Backbone as ProteinMPNN parsed JSONL, in Angstrom:
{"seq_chain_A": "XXXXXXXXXXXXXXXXXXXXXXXXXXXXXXXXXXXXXXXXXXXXXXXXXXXXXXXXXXXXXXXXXXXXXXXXXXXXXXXXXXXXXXXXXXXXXXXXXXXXXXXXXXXXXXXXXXXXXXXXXXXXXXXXXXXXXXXXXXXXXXXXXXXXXXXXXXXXXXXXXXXXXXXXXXXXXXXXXXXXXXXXXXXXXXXXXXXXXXXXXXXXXXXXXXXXXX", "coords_chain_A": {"N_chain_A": [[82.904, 120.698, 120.062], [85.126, 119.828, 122.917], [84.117, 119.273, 126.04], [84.122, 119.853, 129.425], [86.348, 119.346, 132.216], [89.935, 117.883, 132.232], [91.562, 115.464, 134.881], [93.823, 116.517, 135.246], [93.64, 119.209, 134.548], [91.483, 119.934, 136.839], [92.381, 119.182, 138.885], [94.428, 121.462, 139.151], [93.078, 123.51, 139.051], [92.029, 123.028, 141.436], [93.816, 123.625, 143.392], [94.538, 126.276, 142.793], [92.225, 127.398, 143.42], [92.627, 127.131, 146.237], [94.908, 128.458, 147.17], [94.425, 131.252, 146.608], [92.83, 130.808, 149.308], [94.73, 131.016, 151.118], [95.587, 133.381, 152.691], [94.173, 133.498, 154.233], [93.66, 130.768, 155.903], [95.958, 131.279, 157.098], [95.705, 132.941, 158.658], [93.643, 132.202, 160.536], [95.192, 130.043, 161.504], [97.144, 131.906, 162.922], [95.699, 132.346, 164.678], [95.702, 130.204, 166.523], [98.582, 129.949, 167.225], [100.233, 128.291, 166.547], [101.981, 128.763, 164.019], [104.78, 130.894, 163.918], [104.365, 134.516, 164.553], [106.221, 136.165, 162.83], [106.76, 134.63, 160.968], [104.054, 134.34, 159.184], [103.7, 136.179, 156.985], [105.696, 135.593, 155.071], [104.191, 132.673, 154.51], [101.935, 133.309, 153.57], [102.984, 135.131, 151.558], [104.19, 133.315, 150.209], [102.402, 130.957, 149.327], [101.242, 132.486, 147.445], [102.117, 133.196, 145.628], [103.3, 130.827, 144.493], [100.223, 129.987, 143.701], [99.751, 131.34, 141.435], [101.543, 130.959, 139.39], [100.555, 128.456, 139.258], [98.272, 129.268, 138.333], [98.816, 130.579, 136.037], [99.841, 128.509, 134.533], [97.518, 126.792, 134.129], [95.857, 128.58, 132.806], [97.361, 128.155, 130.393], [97.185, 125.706, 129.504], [94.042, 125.161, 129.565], [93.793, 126.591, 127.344], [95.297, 125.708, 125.342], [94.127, 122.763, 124.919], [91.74, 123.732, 124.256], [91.724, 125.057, 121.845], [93.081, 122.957, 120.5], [90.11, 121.142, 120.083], [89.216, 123.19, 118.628], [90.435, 123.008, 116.257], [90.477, 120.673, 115.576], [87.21, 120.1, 115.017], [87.253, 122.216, 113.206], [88.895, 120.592, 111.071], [86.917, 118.08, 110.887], [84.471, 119.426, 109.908], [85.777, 120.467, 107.322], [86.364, 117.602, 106.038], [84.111, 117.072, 105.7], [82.514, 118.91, 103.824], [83.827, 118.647, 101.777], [83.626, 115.801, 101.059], [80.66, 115.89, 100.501], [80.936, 117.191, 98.169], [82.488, 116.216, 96.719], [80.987, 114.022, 96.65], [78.396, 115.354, 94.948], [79.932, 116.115, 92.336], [79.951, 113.235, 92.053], [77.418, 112.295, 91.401], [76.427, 114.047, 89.572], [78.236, 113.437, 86.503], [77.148, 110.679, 86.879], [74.948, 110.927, 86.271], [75.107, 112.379, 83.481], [76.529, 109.793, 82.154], [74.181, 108.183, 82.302], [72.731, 109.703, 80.632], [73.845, 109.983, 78.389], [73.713, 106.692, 77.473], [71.258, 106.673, 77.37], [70.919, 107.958, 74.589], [72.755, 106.89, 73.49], [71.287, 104.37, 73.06], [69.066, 104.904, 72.279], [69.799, 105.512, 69.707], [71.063, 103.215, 68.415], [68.315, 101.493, 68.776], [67.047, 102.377, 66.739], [67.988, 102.242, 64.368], [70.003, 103.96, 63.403], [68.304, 106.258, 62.576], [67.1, 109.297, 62.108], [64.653, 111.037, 62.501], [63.56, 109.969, 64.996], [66.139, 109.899, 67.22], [66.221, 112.761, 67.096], [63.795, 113.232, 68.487], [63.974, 112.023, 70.694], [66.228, 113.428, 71.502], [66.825, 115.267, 73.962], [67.154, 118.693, 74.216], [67.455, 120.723, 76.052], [67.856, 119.764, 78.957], [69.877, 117.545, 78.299], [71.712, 120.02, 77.933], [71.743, 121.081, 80.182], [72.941, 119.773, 81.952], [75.379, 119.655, 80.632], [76.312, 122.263, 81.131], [76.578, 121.905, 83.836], [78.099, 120.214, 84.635], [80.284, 121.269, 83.488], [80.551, 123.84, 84.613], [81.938, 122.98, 87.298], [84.402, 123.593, 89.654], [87.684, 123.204, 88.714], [89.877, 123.56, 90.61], [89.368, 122.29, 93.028], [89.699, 120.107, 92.706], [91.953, 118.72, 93.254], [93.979, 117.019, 92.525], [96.189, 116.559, 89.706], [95.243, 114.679, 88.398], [92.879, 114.143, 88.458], [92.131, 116.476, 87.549], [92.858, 116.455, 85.069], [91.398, 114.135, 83.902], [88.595, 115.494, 84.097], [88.501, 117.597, 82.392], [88.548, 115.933, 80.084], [86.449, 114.486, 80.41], [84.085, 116.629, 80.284], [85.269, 117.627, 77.623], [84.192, 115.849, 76.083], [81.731, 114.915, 76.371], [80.169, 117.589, 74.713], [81.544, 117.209, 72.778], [80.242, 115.524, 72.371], [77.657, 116.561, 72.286], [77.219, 118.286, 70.183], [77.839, 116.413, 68.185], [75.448, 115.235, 68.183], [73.815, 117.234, 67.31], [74.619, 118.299, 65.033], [73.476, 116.147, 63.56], [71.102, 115.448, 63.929], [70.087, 118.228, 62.692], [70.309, 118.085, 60.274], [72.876, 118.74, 59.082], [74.653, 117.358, 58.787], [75.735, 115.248, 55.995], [75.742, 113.663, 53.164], [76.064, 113.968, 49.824], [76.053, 111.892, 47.214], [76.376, 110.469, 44.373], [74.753, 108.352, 41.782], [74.31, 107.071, 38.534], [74.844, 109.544, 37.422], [73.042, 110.981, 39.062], [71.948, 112.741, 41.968], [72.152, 111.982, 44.967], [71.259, 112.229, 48.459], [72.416, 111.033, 51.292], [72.204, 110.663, 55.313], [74.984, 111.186, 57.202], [76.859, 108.396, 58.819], [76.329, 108.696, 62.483], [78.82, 108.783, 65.167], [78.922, 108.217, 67.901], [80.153, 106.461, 69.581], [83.095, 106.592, 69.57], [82.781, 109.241, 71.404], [81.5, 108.68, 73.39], [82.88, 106.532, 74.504], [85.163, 107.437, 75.212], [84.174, 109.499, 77.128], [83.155, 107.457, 78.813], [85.718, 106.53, 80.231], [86.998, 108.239, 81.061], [85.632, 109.152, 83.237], [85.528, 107.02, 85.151], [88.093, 106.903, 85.772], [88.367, 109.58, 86.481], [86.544, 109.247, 89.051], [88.367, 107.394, 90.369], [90.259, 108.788, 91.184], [89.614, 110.529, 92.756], [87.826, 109.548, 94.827], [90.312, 108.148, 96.061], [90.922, 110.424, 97.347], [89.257, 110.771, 99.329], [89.993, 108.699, 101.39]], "CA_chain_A": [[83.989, 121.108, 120.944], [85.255, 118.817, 124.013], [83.447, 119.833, 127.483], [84.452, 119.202, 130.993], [87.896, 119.167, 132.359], [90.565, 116.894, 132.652], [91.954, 115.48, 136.135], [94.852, 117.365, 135.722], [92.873, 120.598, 135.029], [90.357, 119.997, 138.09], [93.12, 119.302, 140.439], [95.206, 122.281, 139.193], [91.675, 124.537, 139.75], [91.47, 123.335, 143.056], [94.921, 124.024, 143.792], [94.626, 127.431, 142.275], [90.903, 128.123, 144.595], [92.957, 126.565, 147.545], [95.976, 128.96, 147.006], [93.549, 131.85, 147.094], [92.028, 130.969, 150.433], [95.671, 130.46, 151.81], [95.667, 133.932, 153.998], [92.504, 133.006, 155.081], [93.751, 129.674, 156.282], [97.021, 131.429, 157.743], [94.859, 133.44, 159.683], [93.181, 130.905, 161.225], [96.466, 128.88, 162.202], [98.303, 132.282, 163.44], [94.722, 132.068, 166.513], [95.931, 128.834, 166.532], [99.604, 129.846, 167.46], [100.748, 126.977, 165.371], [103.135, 129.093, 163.479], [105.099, 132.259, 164.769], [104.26, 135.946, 163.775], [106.715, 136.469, 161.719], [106.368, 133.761, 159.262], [102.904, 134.255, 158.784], [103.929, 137.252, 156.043], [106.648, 134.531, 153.88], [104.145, 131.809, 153.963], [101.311, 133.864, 152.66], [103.803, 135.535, 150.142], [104.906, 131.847, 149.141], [101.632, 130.039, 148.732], [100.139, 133.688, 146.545], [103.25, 132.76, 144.274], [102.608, 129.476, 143.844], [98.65, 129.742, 143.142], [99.886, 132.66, 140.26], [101.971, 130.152, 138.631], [99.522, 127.59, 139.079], [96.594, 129.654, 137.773], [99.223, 130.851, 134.665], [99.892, 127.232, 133.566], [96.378, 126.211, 133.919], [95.062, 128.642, 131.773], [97.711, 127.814, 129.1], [96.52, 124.129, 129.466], [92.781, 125.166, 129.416], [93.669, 127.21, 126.09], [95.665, 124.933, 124.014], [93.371, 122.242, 124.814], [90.334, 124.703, 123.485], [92.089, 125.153, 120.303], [93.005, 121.868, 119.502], [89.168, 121.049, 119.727], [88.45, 124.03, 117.373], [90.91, 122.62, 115.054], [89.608, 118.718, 115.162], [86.102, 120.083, 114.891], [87.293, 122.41, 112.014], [89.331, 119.59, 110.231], [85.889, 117.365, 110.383], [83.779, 120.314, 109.133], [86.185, 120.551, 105.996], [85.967, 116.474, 105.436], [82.573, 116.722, 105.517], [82.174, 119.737, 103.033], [84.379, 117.936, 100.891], [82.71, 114.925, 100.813], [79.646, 116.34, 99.807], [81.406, 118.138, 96.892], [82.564, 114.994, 95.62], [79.308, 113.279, 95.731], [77.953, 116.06, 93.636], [80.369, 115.699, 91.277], [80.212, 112.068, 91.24], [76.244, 112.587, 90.821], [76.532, 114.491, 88.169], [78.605, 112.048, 86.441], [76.249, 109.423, 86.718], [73.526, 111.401, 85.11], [75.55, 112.621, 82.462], [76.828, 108.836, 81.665], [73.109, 107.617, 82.25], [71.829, 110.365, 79.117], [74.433, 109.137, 77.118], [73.709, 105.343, 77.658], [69.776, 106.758, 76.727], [70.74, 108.649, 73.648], [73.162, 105.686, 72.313], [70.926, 102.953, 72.697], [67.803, 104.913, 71.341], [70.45, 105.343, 68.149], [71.257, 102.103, 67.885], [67.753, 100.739, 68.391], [66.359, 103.323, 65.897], [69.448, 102.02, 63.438], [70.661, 105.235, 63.373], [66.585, 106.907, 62.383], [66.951, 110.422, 62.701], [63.734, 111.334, 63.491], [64.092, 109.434, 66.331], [67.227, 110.545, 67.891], [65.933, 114.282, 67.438], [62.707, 113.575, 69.361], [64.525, 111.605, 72.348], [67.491, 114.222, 72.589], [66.487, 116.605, 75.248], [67.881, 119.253, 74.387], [67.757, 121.522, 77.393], [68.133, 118.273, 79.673], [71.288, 118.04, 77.874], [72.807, 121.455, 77.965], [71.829, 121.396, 81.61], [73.771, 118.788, 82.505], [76.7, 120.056, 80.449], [76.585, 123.422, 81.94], [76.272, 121.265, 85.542], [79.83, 119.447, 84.274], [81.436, 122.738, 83.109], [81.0, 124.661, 86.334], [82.575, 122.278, 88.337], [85.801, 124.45, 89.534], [88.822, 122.439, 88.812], [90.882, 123.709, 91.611], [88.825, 122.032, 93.831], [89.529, 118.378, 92.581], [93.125, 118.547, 94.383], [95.187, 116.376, 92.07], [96.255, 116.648, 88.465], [95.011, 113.416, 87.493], [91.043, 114.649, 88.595], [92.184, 117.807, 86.766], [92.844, 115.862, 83.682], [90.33, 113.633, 83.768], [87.634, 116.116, 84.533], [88.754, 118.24, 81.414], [88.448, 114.859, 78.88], [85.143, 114.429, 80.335], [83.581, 117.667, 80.12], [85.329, 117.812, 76.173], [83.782, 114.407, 75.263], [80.313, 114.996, 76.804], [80.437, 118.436, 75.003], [81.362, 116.929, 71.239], [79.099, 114.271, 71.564], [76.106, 116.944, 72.335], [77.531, 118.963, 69.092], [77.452, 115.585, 66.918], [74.314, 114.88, 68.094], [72.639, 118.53, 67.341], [74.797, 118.335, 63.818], [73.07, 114.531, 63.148], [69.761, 115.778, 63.974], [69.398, 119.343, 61.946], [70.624, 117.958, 58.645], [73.6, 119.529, 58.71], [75.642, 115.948, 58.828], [75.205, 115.179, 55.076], [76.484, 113.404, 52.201], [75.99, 113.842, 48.187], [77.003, 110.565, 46.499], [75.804, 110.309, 42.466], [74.329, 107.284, 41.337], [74.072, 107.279, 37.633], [74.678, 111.132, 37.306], [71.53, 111.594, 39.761], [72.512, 113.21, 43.536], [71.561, 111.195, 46.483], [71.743, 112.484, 49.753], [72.123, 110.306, 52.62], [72.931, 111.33, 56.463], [76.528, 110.459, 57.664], [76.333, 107.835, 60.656], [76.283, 109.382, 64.233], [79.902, 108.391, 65.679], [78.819, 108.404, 69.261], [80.962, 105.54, 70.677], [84.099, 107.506, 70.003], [83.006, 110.268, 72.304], [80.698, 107.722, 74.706], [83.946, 105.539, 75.781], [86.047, 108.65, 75.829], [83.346, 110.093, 77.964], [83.267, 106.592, 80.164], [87.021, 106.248, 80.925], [87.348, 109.685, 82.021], [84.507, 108.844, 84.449], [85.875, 106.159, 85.891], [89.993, 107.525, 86.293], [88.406, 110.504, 87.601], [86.109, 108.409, 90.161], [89.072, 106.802, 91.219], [91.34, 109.603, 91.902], [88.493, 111.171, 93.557], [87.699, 108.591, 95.691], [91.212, 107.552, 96.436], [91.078, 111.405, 98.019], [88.303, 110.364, 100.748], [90.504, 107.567, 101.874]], "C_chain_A": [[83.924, 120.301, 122.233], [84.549, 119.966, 125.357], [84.381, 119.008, 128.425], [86.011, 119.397, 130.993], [88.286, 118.223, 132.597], [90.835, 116.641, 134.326], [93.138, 116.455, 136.634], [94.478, 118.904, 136.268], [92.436, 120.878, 136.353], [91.361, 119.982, 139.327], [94.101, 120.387, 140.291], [94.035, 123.338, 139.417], [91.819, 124.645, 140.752], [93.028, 124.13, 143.648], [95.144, 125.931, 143.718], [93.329, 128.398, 143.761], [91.693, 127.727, 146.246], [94.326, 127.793, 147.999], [94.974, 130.634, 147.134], [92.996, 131.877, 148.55], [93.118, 130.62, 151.549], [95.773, 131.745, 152.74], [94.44, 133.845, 154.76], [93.284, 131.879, 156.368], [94.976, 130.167, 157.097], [96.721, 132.213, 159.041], [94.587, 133.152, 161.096], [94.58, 130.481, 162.14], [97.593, 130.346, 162.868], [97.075, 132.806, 165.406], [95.332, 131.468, 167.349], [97.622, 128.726, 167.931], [100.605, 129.426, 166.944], [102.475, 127.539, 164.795], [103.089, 130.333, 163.884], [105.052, 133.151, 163.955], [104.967, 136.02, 162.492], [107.226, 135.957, 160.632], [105.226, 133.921, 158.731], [103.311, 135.142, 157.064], [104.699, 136.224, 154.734], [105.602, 133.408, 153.622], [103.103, 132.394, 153.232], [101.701, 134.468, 151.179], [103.961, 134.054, 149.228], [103.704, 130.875, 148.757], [101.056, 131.112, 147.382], [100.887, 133.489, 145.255], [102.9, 131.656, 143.771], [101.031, 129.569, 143.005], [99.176, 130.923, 141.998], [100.463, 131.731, 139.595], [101.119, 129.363, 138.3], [98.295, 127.844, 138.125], [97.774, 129.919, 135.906], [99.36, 129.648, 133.799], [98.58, 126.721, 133.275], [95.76, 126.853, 132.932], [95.712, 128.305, 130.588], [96.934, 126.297, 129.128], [95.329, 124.13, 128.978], [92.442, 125.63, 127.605], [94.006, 126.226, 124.899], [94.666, 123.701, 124.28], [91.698, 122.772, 124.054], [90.834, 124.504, 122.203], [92.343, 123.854, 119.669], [91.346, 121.331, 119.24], [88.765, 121.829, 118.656], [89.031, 123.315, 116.302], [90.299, 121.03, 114.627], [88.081, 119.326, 114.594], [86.166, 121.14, 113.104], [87.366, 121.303, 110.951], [87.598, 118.506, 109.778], [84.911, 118.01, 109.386], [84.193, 120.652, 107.281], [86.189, 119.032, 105.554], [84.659, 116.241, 105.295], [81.989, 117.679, 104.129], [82.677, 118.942, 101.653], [84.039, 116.446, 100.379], [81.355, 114.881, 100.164], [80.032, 117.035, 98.684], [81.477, 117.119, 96.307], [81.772, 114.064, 95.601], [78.77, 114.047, 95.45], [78.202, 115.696, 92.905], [80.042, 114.11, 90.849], [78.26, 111.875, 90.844], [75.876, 112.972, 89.257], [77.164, 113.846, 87.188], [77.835, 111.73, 86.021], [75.326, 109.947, 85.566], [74.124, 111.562, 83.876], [75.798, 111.245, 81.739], [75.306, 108.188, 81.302], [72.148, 108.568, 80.517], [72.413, 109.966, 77.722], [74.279, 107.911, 76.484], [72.258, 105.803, 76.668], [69.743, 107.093, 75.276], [71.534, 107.326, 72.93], [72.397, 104.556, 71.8], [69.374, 103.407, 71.884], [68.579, 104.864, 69.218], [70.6, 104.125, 68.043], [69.955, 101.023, 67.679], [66.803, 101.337, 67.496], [66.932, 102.956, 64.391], [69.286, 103.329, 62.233], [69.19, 106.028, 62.411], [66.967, 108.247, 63.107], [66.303, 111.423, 63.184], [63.784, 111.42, 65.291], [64.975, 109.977, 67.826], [66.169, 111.945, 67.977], [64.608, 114.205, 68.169], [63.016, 113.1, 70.804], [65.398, 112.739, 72.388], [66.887, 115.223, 73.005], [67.332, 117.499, 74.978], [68.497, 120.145, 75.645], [68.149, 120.893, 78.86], [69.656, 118.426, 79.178], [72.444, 118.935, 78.1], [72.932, 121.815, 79.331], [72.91, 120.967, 82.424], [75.151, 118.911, 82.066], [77.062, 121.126, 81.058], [77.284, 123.126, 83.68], [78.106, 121.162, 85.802], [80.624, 120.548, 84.442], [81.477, 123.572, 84.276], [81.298, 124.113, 87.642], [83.98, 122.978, 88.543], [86.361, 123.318, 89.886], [90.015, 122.332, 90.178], [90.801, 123.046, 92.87], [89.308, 120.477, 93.993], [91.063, 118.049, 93.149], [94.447, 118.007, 93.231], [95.102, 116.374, 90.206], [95.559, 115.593, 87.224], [93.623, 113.739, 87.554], [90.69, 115.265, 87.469], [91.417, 117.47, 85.223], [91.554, 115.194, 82.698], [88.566, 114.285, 82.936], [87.625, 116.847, 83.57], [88.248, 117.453, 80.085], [86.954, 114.557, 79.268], [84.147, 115.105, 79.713], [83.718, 117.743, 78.028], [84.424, 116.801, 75.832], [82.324, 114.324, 75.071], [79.961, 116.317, 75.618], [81.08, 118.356, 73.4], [80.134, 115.452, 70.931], [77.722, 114.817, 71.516], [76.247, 117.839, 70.766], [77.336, 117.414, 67.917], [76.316, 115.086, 66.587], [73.198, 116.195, 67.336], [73.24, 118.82, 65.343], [74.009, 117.279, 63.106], [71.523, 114.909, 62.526], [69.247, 117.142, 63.334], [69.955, 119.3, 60.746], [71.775, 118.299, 58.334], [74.903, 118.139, 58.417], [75.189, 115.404, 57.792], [76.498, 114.22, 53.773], [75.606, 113.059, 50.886], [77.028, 112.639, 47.91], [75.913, 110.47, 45.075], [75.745, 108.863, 41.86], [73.704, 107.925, 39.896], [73.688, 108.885, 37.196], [73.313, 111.985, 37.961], [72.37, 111.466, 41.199], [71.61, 112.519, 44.268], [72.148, 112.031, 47.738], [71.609, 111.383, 50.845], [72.985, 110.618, 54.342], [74.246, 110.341, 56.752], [76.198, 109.708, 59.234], [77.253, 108.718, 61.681], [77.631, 108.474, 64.737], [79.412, 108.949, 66.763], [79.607, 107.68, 69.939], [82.467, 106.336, 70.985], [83.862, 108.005, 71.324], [82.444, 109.522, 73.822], [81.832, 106.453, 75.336], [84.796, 106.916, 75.625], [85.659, 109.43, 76.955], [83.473, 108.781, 79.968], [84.645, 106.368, 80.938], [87.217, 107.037, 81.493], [86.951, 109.335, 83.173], [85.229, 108.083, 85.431], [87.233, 105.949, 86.181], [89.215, 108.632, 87.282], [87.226, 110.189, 89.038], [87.435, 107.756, 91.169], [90.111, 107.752, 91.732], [90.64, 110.366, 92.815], [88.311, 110.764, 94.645], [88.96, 108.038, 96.615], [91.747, 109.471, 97.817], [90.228, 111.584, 99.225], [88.992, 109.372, 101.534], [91.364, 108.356, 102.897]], "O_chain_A": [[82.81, 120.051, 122.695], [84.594, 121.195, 125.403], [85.067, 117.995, 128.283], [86.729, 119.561, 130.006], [87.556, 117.387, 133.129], [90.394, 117.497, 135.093], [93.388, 116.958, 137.729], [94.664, 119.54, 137.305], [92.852, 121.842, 136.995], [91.231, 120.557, 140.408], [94.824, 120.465, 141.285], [94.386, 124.164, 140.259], [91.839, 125.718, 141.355], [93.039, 125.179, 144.292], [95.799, 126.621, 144.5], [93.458, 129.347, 144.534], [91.174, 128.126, 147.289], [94.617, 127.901, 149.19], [95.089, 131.028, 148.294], [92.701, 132.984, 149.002], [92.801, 130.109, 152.623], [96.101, 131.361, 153.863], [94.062, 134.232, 155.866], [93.406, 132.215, 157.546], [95.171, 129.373, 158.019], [97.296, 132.153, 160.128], [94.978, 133.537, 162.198], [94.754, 130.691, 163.34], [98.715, 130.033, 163.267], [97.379, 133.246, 166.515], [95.58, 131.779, 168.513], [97.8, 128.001, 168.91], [101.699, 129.981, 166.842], [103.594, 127.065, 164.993], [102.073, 130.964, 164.176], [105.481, 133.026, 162.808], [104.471, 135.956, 161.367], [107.86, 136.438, 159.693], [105.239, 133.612, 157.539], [103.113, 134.488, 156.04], [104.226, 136.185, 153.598], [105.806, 132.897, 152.521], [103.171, 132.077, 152.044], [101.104, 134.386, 150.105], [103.871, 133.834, 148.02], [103.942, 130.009, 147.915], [100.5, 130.591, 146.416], [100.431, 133.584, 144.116], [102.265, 131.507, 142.727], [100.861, 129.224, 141.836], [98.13, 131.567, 141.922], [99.607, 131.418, 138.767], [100.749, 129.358, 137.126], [97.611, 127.078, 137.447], [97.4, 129.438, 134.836], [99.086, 129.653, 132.599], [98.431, 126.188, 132.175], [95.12, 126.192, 132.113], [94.984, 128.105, 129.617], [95.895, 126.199, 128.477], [95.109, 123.354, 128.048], [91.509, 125.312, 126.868], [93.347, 125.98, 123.889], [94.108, 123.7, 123.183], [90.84, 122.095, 123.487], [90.261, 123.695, 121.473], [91.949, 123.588, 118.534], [91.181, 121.043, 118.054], [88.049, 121.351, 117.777], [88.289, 122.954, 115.389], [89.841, 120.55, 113.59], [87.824, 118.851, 113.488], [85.439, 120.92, 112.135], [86.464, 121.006, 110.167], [87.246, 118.287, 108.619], [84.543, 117.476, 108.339], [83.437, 120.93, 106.351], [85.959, 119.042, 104.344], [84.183, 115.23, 104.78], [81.088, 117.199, 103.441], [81.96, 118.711, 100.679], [84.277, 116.12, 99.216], [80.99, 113.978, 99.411], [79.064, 117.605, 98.18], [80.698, 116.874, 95.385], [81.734, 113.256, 94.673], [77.691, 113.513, 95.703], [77.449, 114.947, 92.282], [79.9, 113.739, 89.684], [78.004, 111.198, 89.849], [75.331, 112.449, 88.286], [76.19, 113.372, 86.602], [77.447, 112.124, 84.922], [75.079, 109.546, 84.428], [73.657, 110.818, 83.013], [75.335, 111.266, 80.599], [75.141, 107.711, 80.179], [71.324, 108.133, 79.712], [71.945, 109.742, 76.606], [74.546, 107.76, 75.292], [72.127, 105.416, 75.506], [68.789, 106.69, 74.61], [71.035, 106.779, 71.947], [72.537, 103.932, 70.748], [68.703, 102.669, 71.162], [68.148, 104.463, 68.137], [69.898, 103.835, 67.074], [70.028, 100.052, 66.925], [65.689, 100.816, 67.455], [66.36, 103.355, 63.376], [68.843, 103.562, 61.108], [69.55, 106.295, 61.264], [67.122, 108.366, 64.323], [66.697, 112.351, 63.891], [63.923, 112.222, 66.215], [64.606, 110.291, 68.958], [65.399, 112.064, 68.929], [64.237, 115.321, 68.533], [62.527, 113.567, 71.832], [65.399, 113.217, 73.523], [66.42, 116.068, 72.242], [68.452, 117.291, 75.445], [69.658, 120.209, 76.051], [68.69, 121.557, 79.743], [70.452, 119.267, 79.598], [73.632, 118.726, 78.349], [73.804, 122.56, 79.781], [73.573, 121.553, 83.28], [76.074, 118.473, 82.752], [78.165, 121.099, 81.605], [78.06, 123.767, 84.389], [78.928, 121.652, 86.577], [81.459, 120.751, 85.324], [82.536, 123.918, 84.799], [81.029, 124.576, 88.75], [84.738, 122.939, 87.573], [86.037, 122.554, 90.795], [90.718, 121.395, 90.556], [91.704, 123.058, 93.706], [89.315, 119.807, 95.025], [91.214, 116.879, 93.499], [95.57, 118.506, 93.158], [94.055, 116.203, 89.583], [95.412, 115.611, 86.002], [93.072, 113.572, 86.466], [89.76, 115.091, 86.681], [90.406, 117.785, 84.595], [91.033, 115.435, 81.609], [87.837, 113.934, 82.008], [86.438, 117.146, 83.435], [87.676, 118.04, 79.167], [86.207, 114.369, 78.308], [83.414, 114.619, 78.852], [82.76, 117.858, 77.263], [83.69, 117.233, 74.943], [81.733, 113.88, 74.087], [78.803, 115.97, 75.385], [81.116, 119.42, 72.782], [79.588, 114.828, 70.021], [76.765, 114.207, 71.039], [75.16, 118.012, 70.215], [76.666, 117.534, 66.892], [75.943, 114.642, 65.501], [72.047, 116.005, 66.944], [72.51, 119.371, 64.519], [73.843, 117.521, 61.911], [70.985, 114.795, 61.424], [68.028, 117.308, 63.379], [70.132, 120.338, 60.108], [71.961, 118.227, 57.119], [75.948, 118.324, 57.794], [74.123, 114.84, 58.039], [77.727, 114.264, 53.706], [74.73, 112.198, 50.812], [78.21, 112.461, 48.202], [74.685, 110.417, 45.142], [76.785, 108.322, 41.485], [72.922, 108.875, 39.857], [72.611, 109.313, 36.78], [72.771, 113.039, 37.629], [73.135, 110.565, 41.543], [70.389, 112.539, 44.115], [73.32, 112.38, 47.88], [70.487, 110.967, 51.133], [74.205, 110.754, 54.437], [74.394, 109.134, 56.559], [75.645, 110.111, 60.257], [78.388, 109.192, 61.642], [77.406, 107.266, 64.67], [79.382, 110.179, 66.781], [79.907, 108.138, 71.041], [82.927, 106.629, 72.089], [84.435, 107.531, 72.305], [82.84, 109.741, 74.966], [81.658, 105.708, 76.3], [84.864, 107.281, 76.799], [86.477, 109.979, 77.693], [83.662, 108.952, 81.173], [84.661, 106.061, 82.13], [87.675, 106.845, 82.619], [87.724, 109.185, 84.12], [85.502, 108.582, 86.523], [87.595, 104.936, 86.778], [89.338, 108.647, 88.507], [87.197, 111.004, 89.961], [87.429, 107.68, 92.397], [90.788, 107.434, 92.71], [91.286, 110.867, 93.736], [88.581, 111.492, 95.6], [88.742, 107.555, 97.726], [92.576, 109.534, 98.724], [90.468, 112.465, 100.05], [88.405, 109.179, 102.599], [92.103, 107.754, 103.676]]}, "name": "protein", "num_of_chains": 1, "seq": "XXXXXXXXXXXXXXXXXXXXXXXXXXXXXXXXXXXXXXXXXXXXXXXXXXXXXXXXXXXXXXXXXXXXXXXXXXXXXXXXXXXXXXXXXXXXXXXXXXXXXXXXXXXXXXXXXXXXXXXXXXXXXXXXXXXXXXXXXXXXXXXXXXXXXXXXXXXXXXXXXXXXXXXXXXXXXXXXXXXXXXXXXXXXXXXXXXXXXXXXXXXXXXXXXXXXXX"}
């Protein structure tokens, strides 16, 4: 909040403490002679008027100047809250893109080994970080395009932890019959689908995000 007064203020103060000490000062000047009896009464009446006006405008002055400080100092207090909201979100994000990056490239350098996969995917790591995503309140992100975004993310992140948890408990399967004898072999892990559906989101809803700090 702003301190100190302006010049205008300080010289409408004094005017106001000077207007106050005006039967004082009439006092004085009726020892004096200066001015005759029976003005003394009109000029005291006419300076007590004045300093009442004086003091009524000053405090409007003193007030709306107060309030616009509350409001600047509000307004910063809400760009600042808001700023920190959306580097959460865009935190979160990151991590989420960074587990995905970990889980695709251990599939791909595992070529597609499902051991593998099921001993790198974290599960609870995982679900944390989707939970993190999912309780991000939408209403918050301002513009429809965040909204949107922020919805295709959350889905994408959210089938790719479901294809991964189908990949890895057998349940992703295929019977194929070679010479009337059943083979099973696992169905490949479609992660890129959901891992660029997952990255574009990211990076529309970064930019509408971002384009809201500007």
């Amino acid at each position: 909040m702003e301190k100190g007064f302006s010049r205008l203020e300080s010289a409408l103060l004094v005017l106001i403490v000077a207007s106050g000490f005006c039967p004082v000062f009439i006092q004085i000047l009726e020892v004096t002679k200066d001015i005759p009896k029976d003005k003394m009464g009109d000029y005291a009446t006419w300076f007590s008027g004045a300093g009442t006006i004086v003091a009524v405008f000053t405090a409007y002055l003193v007030g709306e100047r107060q309030a616009n400080a509350a409001r600047k100092q509000s307004e910063a207090q809400e760009r600042k809250r808001h700023g920190e909201q959306i580097a959460s979100i865009f935190a979160i994000l990151e991590s989420c893109e960074t587990e995905i990056n970990r889980l695709a490239d251990e599939y791909e350098r595992n070529a597609g080994g499902r051991l593998a996969l099921a001993l790198s995917f974290e599960e609870p790591i995982f679900n944390a970080l989707l939970n993190a995503l999912m309780g991000i309140n939408l209403a918050t992100l301002g513009t429809h395009i965040a909204i949107t975004q922020m919805v295709l993310a959350q889905q994408a992140l959210f089938r790719l932890g479901e294809a991964i948890d189908e990949y890895c408990s057998d349940r992703g399967e295929t019977i194929i019959y070679t010479d009337g004898q059943p083979a099973i072999y696992p169905e490949p892990l479609r992660l890129k689908p959901w891992k660029n559906a997952f990255m574009g989101a990211h990076q529309k809803l970064r930019a509408a995000l971002t384009a809201r700090l500007e």
